[in-house]
mmCIF file with all atom_site columns, C-alpha atoms in Angstrom:
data_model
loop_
_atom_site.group_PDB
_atom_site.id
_atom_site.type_symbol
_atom_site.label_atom_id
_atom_site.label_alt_id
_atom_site.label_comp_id
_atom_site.label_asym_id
_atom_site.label_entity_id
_atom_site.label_seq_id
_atom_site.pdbx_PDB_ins_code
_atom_site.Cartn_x
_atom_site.Cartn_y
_atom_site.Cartn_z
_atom_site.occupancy
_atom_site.B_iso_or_equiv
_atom_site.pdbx_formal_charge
_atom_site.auth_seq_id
_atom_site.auth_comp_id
_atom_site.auth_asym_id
_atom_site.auth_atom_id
_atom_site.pdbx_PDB_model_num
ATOM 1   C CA . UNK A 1 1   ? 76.399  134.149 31.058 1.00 0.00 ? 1   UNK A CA 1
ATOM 2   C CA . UNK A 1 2   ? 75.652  134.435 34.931 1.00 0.00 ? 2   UNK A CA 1
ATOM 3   C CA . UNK A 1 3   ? 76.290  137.921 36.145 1.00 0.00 ? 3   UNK A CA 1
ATOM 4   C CA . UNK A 1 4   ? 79.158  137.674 39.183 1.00 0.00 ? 4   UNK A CA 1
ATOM 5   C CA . UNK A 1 5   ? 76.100  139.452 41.334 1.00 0.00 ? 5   UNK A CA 1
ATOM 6   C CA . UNK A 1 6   ? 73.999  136.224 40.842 1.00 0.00 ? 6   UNK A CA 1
ATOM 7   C CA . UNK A 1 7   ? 76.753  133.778 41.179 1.00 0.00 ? 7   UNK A CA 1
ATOM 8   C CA . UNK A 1 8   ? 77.809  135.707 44.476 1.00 0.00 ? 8   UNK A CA 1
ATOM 9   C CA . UNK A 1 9   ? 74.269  135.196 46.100 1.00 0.00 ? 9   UNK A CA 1
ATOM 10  C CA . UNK A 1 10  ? 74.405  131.421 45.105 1.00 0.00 ? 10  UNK A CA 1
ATOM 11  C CA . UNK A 1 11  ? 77.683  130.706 46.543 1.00 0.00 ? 11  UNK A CA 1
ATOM 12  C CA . UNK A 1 12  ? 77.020  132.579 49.215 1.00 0.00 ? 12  UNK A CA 1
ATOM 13  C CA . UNK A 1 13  ? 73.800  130.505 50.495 1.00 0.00 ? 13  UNK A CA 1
ATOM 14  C CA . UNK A 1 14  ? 75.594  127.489 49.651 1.00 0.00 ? 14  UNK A CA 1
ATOM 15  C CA . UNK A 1 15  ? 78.162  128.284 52.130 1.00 0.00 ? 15  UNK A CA 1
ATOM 16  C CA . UNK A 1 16  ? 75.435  129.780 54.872 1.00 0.00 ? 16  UNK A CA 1
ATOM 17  C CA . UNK A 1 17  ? 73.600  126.650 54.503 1.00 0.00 ? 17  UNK A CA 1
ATOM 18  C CA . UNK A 1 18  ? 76.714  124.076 54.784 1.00 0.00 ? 18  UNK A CA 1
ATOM 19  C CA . UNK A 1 19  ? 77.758  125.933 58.328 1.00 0.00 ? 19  UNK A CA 1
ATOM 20  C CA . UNK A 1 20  ? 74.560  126.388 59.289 1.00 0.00 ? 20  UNK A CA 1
ATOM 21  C CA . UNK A 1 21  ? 73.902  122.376 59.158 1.00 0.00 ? 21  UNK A CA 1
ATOM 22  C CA . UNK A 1 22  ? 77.647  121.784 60.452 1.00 0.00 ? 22  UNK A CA 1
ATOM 23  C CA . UNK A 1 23  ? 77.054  123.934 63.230 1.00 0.00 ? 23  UNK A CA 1
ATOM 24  C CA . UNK A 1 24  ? 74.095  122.273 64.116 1.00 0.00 ? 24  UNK A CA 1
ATOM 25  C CA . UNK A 1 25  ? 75.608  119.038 63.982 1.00 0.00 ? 25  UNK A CA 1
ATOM 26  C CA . UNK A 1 26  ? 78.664  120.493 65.963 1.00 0.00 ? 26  UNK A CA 1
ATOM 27  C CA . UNK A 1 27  ? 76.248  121.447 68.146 1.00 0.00 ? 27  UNK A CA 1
ATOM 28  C CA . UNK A 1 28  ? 74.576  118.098 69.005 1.00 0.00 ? 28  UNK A CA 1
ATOM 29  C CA . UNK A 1 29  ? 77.742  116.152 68.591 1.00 0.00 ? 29  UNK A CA 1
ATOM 30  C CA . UNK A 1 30  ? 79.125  117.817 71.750 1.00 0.00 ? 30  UNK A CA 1
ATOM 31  C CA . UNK A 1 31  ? 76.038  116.909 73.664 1.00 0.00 ? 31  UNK A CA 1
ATOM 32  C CA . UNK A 1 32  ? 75.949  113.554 72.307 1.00 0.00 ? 32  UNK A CA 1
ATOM 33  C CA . UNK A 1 33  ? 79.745  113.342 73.440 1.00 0.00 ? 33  UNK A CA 1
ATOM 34  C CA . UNK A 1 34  ? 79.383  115.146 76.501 1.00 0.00 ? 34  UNK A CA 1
ATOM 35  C CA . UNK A 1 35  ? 76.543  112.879 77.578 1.00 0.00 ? 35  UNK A CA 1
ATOM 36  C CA . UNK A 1 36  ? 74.381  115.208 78.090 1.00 0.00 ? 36  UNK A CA 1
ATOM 37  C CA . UNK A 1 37  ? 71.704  114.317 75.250 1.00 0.00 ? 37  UNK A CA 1
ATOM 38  C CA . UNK A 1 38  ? 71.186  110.967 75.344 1.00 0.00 ? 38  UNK A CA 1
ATOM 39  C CA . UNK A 1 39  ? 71.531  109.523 72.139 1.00 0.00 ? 39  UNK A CA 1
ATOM 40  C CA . UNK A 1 40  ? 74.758  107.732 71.652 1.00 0.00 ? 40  UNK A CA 1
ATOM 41  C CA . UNK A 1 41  ? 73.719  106.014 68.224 1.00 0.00 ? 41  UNK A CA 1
ATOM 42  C CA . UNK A 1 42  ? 73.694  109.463 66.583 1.00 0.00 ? 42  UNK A CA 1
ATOM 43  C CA . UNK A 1 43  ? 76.848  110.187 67.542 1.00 0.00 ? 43  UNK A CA 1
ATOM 44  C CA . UNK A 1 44  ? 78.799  108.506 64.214 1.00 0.00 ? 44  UNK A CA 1
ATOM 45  C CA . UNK A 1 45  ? 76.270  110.235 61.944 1.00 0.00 ? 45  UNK A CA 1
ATOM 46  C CA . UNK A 1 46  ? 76.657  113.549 63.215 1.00 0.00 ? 46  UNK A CA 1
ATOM 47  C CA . UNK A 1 47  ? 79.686  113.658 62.991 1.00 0.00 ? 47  UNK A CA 1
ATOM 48  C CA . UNK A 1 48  ? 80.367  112.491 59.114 1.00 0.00 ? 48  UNK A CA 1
ATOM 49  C CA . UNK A 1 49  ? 77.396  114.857 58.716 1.00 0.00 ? 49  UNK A CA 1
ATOM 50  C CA . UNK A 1 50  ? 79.266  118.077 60.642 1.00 0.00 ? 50  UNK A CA 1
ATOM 51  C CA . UNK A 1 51  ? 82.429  117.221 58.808 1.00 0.00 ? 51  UNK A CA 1
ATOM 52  C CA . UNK A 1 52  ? 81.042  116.872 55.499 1.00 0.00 ? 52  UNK A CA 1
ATOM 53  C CA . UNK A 1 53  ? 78.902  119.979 55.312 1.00 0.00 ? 53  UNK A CA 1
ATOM 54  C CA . UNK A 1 54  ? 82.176  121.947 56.916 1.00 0.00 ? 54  UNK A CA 1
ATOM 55  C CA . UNK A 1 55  ? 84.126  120.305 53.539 1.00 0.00 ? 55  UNK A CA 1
ATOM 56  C CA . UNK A 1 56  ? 81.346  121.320 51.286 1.00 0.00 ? 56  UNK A CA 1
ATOM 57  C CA . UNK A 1 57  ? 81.486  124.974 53.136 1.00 0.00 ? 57  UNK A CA 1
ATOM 58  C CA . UNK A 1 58  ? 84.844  125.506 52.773 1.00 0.00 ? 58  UNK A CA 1
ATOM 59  C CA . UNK A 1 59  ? 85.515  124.028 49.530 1.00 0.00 ? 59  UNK A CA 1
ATOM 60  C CA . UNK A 1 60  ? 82.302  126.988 48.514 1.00 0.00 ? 60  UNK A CA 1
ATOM 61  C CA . UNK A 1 61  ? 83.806  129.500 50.043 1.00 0.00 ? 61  UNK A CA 1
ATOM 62  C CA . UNK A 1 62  ? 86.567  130.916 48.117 1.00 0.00 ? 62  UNK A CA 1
ATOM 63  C CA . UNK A 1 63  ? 83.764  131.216 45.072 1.00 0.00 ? 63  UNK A CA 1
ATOM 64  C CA . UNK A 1 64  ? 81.685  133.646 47.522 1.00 0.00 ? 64  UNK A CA 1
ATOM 65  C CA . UNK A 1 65  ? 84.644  135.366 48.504 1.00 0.00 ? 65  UNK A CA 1
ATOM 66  C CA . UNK A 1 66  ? 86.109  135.918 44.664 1.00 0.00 ? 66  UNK A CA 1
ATOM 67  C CA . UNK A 1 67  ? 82.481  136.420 43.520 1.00 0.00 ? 67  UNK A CA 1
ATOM 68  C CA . UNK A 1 68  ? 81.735  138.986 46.427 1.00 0.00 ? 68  UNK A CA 1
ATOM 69  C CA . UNK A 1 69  ? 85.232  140.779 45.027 1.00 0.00 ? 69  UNK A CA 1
ATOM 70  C CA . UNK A 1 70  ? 84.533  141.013 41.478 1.00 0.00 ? 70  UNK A CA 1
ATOM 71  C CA . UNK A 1 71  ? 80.585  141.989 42.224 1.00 0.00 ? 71  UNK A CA 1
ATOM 72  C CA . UNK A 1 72  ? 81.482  144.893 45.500 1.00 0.00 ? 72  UNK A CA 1
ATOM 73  C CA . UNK A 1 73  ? 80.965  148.415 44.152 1.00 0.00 ? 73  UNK A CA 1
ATOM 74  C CA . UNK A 1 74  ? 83.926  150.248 43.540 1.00 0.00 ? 74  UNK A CA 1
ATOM 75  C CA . UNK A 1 75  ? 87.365  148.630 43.750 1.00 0.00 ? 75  UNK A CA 1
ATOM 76  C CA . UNK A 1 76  ? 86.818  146.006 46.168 1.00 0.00 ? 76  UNK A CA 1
ATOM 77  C CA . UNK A 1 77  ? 87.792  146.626 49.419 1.00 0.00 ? 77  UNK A CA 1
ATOM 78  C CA . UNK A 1 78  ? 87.113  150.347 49.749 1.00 0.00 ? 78  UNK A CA 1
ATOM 79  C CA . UNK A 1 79  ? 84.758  149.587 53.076 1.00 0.00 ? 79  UNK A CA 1
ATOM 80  C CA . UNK A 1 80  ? 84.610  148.878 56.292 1.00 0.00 ? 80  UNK A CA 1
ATOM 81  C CA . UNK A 1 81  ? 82.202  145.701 55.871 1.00 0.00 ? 81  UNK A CA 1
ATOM 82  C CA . UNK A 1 82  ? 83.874  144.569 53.453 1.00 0.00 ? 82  UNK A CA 1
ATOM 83  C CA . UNK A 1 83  ? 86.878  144.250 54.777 1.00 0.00 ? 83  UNK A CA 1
ATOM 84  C CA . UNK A 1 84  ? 85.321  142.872 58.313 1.00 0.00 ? 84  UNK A CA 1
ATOM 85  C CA . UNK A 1 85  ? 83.721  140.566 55.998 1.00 0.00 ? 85  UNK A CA 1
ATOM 86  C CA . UNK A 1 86  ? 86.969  139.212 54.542 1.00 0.00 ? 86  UNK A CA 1
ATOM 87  C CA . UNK A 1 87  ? 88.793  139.334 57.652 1.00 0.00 ? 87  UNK A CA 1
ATOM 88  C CA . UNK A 1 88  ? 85.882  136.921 59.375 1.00 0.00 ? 88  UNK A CA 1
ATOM 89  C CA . UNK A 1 89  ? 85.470  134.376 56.272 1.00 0.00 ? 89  UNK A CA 1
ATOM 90  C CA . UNK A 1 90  ? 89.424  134.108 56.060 1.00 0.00 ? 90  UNK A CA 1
ATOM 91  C CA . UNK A 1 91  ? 89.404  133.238 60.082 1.00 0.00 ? 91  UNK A CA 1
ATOM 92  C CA . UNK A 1 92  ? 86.402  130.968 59.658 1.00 0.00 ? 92  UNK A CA 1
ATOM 93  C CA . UNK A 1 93  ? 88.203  128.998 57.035 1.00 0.00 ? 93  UNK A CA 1
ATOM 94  C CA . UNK A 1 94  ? 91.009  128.794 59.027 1.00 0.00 ? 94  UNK A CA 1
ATOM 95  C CA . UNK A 1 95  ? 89.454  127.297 62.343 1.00 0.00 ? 95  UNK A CA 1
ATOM 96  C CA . UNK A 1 96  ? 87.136  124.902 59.634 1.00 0.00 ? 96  UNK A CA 1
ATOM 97  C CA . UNK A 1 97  ? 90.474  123.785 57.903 1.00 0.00 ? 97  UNK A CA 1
ATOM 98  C CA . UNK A 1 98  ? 91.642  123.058 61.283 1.00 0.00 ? 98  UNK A CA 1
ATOM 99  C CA . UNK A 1 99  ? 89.082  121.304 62.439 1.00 0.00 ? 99  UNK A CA 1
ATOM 100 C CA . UNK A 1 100 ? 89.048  119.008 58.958 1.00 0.00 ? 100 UNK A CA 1
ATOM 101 C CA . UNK A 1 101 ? 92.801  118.098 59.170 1.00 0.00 ? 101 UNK A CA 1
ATOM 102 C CA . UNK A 1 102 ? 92.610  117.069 62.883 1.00 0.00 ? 102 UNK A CA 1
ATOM 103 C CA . UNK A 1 103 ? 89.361  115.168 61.986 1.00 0.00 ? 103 UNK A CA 1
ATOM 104 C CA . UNK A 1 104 ? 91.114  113.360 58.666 1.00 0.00 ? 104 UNK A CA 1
ATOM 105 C CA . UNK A 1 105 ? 94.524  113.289 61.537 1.00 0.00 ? 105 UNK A CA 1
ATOM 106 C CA . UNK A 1 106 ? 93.155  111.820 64.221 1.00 0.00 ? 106 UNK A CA 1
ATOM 107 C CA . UNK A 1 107 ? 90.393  109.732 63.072 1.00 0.00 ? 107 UNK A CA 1
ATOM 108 C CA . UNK A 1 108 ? 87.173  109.550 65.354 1.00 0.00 ? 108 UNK A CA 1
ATOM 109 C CA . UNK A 1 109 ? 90.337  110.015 68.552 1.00 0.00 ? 109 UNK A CA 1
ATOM 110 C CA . UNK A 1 110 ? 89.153  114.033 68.219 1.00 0.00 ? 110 UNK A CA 1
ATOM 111 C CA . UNK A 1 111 ? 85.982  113.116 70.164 1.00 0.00 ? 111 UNK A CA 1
ATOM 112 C CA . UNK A 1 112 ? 88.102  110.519 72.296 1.00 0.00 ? 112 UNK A CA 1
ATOM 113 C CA . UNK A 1 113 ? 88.139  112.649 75.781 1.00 0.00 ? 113 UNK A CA 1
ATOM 114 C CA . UNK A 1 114 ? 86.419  115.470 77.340 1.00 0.00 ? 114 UNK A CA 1
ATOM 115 C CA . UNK A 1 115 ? 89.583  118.012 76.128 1.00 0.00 ? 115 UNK A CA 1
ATOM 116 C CA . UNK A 1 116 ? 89.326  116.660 72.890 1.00 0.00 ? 116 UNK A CA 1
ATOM 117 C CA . UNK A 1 117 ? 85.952  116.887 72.434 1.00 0.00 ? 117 UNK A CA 1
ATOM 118 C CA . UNK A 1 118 ? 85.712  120.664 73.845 1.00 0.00 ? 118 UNK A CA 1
ATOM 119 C CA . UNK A 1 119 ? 88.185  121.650 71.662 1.00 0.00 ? 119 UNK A CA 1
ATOM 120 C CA . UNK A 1 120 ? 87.356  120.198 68.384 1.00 0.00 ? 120 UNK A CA 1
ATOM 121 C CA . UNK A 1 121 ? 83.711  120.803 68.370 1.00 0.00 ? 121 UNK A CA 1
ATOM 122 C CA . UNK A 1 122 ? 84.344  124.505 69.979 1.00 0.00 ? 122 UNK A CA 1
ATOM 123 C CA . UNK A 1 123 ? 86.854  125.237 66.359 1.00 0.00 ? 123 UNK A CA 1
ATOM 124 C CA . UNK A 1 124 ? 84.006  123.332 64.291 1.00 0.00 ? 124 UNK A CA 1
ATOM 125 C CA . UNK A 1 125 ? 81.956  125.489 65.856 1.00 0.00 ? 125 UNK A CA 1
ATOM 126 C CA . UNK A 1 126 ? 84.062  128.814 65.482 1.00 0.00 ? 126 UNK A CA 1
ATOM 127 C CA . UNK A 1 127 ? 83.837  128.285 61.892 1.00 0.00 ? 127 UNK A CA 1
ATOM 128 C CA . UNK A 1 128 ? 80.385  127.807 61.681 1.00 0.00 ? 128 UNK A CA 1
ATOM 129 C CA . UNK A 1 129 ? 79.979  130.764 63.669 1.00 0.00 ? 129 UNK A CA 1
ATOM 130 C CA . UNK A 1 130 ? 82.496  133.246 61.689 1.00 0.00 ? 130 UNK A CA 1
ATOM 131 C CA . UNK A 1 131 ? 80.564  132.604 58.565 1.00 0.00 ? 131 UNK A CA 1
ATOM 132 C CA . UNK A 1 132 ? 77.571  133.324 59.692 1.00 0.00 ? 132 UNK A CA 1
ATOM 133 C CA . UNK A 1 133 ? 78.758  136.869 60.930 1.00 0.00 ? 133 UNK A CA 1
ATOM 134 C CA . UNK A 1 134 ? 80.327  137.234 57.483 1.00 0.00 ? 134 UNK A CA 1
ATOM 135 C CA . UNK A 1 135 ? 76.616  136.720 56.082 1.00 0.00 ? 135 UNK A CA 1
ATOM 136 C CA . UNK A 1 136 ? 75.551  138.692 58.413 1.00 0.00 ? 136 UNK A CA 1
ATOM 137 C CA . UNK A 1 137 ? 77.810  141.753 57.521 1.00 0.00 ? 137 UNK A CA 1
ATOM 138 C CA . UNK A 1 138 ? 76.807  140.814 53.872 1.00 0.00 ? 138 UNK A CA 1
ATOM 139 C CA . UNK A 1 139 ? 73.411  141.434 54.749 1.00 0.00 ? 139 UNK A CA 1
ATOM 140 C CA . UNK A 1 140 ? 74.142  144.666 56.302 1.00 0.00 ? 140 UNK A CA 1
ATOM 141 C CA . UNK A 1 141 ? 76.431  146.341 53.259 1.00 0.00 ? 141 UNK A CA 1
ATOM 142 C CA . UNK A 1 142 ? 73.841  144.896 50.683 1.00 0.00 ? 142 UNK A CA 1
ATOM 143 C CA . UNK A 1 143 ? 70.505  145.905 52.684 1.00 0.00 ? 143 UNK A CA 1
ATOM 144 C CA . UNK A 1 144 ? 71.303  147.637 55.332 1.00 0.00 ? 144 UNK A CA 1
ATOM 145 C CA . UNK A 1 145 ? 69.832  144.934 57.747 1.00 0.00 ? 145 UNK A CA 1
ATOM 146 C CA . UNK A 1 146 ? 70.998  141.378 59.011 1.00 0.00 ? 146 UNK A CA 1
ATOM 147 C CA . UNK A 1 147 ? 69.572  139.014 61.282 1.00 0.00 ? 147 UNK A CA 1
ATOM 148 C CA . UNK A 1 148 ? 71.794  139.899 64.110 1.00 0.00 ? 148 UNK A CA 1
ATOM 149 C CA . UNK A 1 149 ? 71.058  143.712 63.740 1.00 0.00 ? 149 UNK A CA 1
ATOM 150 C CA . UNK A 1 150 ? 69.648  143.124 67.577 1.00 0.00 ? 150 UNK A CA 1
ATOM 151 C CA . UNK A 1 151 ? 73.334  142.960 68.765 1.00 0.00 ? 151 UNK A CA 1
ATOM 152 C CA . UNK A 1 152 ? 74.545  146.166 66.954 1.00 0.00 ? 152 UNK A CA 1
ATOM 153 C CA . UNK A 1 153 ? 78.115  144.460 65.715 1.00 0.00 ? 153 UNK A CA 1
ATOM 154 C CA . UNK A 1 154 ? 80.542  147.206 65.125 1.00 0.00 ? 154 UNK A CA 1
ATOM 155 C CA . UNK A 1 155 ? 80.905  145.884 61.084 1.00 0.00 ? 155 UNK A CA 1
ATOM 156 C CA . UNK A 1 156 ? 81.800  149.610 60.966 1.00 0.00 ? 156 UNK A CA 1
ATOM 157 C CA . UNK A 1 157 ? 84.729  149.666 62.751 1.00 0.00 ? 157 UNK A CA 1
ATOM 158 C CA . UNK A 1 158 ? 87.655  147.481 61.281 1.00 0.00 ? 158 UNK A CA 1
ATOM 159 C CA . UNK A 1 159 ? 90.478  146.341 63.566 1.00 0.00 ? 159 UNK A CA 1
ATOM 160 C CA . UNK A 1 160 ? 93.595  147.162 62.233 1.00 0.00 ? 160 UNK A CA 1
ATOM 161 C CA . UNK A 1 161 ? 97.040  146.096 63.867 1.00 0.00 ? 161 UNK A CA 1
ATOM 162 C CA . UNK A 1 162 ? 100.178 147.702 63.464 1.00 0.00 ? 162 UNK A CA 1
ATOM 163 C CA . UNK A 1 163 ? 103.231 146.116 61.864 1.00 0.00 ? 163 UNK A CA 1
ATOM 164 C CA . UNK A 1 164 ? 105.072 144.969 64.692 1.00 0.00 ? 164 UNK A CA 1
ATOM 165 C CA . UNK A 1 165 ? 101.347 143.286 66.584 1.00 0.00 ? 165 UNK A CA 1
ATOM 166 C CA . UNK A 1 166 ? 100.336 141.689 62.782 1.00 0.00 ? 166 UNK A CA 1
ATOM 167 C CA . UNK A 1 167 ? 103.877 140.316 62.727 1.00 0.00 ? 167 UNK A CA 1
ATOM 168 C CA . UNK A 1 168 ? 103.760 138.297 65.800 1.00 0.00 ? 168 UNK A CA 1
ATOM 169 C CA . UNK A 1 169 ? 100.611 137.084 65.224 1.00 0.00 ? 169 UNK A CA 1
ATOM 170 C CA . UNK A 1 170 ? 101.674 135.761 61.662 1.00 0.00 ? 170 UNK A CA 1
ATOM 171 C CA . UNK A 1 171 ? 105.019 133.971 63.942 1.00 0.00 ? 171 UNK A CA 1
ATOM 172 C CA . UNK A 1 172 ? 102.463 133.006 66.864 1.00 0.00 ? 172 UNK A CA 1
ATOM 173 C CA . UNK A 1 173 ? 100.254 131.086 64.242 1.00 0.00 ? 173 UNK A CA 1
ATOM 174 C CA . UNK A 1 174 ? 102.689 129.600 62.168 1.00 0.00 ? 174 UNK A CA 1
ATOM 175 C CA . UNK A 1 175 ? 104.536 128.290 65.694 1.00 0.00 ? 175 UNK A CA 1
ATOM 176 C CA . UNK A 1 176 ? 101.121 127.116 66.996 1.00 0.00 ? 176 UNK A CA 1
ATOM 177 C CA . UNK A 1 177 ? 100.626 125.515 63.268 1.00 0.00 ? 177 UNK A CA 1
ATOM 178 C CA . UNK A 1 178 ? 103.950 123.932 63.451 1.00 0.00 ? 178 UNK A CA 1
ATOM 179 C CA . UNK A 1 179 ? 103.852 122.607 66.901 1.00 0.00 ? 179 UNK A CA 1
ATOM 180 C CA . UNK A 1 180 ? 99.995  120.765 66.233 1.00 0.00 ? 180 UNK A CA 1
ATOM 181 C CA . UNK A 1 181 ? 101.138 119.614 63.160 1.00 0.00 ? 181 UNK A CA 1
ATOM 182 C CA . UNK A 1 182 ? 104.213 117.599 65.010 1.00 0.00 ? 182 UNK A CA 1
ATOM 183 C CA . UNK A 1 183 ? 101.997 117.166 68.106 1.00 0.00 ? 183 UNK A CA 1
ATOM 184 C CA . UNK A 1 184 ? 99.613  114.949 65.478 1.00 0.00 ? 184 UNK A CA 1
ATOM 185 C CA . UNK A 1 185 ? 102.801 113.637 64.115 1.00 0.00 ? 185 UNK A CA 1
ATOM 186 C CA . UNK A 1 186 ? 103.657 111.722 67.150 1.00 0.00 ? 186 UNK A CA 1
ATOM 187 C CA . UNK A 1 187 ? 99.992  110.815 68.126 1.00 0.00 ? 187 UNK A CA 1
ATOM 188 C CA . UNK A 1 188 ? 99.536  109.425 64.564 1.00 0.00 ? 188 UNK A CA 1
ATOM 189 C CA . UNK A 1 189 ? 102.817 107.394 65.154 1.00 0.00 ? 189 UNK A CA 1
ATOM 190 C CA . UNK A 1 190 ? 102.355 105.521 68.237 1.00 0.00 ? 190 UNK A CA 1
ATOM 191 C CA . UNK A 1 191 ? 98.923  104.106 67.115 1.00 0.00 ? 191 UNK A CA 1
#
């Protein structure tokens, strides 16, 4: 039987390694888009290759974060990291679950204008970006180090909101959700 330690380090470069390729590919599909590289025939392959990896990340990440649970010291969240950690990987997987349903929504539209393109490559990118800080606060709780030590993140410090503030941001997200989802709705329906 594989120890939940082992299985936590596994999952966890499976899901560092998926963003890290999606964000790369995020990467050059908004210069590919924004014409700025050159290079118009790798735009279709970059992005089944962004979107793909972002799947594979997100459909690995809930084993990292169940794995990292069950393997913590003590009784789970009882640190600062840890709980930084959670809070980035959950926000990650939000803006890469976004990004996948307006991708599987809208078809290859999402790269369609400038707008478009900003904003759907800048959430791809979000993702990719929020797990690698969650790695990186890994890195620090389990060795004391990370690869972005050289910015001196505050995973230390966790933001906490009271009531009231974490209550209209759970409204303001489910009204944002609401409104994209009927926004995509209509776009869907007049193509």
């Amino acid at each position: 039987m594989i120890s939940s330690e082992t299985f936590h380090v596994v999952t966890t470069e499976l899901v560092v390694g998926a963003f890290s390729v999606a964000g790369l590919c995020f990467s050059l599909c908004l210069l590919v888009h924004l014409g700025i590289l050159k290079q118009p025939t790798w735009a279709s392959a970059l992005d089944h290759v962004a979107h793909f990896t972002l799947a594979f990340g997100l459909a690995a990440t809930p084993f990292a974060i169940l794995s990292g649970l069950s393997s913590a010291p003590g009784e789970g969240l009882n640190s600062p990291i840890l709980v930084n950690k959670m809070l980035l990987s959950m926000t990650g997987f939000g803006f890469a679950l976004g990004c996948l349903i307006s991708r599987w929504r809208l078809g290859k539209r999402v790269w369609g204008s400038k707008k478009s393109i900003s904003l759907h490559g800048a959430s791809g990118l979000a993702a990719c970006g929020m797990m690698l800080l969650t790695a990186s606060a890994g890195g620090t709780f389990s060795r004391g180090e990370s690869l972005l030590d050289v910015f001196h993140l505050p995973y230390e410090q966790v933001l906490l909101f009271p009531l009231l503030i974490s209550l209209i941001s759970l409204l303001l997200g489910v009204t944002m959700l609401v409104i994209g989802w009927k926004r995509m709705s209509e776009i869907s329906s007049i193509h």
